[in-house]
XYZ file of C-alpha atoms in Angstrom:
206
model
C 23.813 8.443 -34.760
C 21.294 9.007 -31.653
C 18.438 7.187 -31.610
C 14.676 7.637 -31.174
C 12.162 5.492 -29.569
C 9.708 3.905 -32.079
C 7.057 3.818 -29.024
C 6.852 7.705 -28.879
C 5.047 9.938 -31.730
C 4.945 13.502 -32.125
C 6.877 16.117 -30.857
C 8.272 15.323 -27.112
C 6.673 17.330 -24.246
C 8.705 20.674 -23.437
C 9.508 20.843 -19.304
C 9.044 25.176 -19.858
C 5.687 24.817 -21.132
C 4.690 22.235 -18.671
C 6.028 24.643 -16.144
C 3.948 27.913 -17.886
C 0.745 26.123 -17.871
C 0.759 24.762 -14.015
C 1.943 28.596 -12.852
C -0.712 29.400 -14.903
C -3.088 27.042 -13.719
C -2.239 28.249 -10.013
C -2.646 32.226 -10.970
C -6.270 31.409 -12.649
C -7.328 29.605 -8.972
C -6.394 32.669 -7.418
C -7.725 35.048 -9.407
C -10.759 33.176 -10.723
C -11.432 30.243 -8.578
C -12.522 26.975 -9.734
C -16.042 27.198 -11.177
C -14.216 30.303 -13.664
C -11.000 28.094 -14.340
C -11.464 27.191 -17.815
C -8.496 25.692 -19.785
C -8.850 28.284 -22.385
C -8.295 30.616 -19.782
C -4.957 28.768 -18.557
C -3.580 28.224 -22.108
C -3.874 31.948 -22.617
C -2.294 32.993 -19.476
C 0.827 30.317 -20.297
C 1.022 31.393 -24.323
C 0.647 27.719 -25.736
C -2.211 26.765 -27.569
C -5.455 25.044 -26.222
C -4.714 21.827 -27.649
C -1.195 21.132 -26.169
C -3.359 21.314 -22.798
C -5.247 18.574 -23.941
C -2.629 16.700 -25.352
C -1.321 16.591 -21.412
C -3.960 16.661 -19.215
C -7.553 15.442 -20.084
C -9.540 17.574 -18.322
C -9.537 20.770 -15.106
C -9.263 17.938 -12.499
C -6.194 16.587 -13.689
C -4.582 19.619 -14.209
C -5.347 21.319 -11.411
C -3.815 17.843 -9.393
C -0.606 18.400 -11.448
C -0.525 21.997 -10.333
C -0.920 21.701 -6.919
C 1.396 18.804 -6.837
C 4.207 20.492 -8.286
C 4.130 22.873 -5.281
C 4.275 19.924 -2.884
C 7.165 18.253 -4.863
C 9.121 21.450 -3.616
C 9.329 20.182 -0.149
C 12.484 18.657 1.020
C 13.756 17.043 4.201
C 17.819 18.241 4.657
C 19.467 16.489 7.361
C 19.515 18.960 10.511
C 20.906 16.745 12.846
C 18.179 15.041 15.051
C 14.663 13.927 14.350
C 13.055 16.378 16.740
C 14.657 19.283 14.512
C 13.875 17.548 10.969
C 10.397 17.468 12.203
C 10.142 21.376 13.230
C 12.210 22.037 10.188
C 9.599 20.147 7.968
C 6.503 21.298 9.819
C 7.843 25.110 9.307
C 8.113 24.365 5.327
C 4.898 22.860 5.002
C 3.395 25.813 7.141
C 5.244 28.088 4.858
C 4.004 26.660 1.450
C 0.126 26.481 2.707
C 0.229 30.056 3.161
C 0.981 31.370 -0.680
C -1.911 31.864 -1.904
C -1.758 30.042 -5.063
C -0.978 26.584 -2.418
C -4.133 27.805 -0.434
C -6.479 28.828 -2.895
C -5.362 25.598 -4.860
C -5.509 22.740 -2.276
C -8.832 24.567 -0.743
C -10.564 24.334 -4.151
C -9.294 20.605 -4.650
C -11.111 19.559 -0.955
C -13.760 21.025 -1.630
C -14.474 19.382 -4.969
C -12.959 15.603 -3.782
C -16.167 15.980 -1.441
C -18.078 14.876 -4.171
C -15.768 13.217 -6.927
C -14.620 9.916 -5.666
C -12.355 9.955 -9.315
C -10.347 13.522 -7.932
C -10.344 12.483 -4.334
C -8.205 9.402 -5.715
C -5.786 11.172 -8.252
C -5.322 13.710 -5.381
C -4.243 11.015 -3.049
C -2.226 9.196 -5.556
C -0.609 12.582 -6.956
C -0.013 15.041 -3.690
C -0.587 12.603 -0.334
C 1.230 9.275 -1.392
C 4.145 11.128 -3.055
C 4.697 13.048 0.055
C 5.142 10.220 2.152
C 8.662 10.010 0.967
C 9.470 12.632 3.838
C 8.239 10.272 6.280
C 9.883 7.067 5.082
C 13.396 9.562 4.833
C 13.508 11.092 8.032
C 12.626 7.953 9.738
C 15.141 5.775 8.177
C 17.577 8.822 9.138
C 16.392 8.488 12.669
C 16.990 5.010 12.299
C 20.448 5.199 11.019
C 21.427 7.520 14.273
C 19.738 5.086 16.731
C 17.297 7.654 17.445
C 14.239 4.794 16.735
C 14.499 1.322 16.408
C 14.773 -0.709 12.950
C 11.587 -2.239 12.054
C 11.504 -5.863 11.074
C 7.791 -5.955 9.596
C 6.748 -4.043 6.157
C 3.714 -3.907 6.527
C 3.628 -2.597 9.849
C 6.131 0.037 9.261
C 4.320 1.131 6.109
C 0.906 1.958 7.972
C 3.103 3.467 10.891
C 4.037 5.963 8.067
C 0.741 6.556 7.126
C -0.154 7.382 10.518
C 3.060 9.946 11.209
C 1.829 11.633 7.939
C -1.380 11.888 8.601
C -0.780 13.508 12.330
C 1.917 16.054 11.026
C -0.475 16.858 7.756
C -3.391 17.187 9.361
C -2.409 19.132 12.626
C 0.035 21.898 9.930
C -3.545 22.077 7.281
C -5.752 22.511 10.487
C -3.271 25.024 12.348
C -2.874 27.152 9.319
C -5.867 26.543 6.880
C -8.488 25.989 9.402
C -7.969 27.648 12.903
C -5.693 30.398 11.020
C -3.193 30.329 14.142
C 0.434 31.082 13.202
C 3.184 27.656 12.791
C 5.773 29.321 14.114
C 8.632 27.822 15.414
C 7.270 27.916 19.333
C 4.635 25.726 18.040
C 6.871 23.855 15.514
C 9.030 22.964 18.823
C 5.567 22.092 20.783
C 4.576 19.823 18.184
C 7.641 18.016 17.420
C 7.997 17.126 21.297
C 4.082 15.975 21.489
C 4.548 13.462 18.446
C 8.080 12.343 19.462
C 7.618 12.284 23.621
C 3.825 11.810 24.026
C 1.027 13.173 25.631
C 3.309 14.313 29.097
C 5.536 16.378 26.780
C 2.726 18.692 26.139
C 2.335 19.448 30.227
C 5.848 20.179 29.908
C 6.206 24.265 30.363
């Protein structure tokens, strides 16, 4: 006979209506923004009552985190051969989710109200930046594995190295698309990848 854990009570959380309720979530942004966004609004828009929002999520911020993140968990990192061409082949994805407009709309409206709620800035770090990092850590100990960069012997230095290689490539892709409004295309994808990988002299480089 199968068993059940004594731990869990209730009915266990269905994966479609977690999946109705953050497309929902992401269609409200868009259409609504956030001051409108009312979980109401998103439980009628995903056909599930109000309460099995609350039973997941206690509150706008922490759905709207969830939301966004899902989006982010769709990037991926496939093995194209070299680390200058995983880089322009991650930079192009990113650049590619940022402009749907439920990513845009979404991460916009999430910056914009982590300005002033230290509690949201931190579940948006912890849920969306952190998790992403895996892309970093995975391409580089790819690189590594083909002798493209050397092995590194200290933790903790390797772990803020990360953090730095995410920051550059997140913050130059957001900037490039969300702020300037210039086109990542795969000219500039190229451009980049040589600048973070060869320096400063690669970007004289015609």
């Amino acid at each position: 006979m199968a068993t059940t854990s004594t731990s869990r009570t209730g009915r266990p959380r269905s994966t479609a209506a977690d999946a109705a309720i953050l497309e929902a979530t992401r269609a409200a942004l868009v259409e609504l923004g956030w001051s409108k966004l009312t979980l109401g609004d998103v439980a009628a828009r995903a056909g599930v009552a109000k309460t099995t929002l609350y039973r997941r999520w206690a509150g706008k911020n922490e759905l709207v985190v969830d939301a966004v993140a899902a989006l982010f968990d769709e990037l991926d990192l496939p093995d194209r051969g070299s680390l200058a061409a995983d880089v322009e082949g991650v930079v192009l994805q990113f650049a590619a989710l940022l402009q749907r407009p439920e990513t845009k709309t979404a991460l916009m409206a999430l910056i914009a109200e982590s300005t002033t709620d230290d509690g949201l800035r931190t579940r948006v770090r912890a849920s969306i930046v952190d998790r992403q990092k895996r892309l970093v850590l995975e391409g580089r100990a790819r690189a590594q594995g083909r002798g493209e960069l050397p092995a590194e012997s200290d933790p903790e230095a390797a772990a803020r190295t990360a953090d730095l290689i995410f920051d550059v490539i997140a913050g130059a892709v957001v900037h490039r698309a969300l702020v300037s409004a210039e086109p990542v295309d795969r000219d500039w994808a190229q451009r980049f990848a040589a600048l973070l990988l060869n320096g400063l002299a690669a970007a004289a480089t015609p």
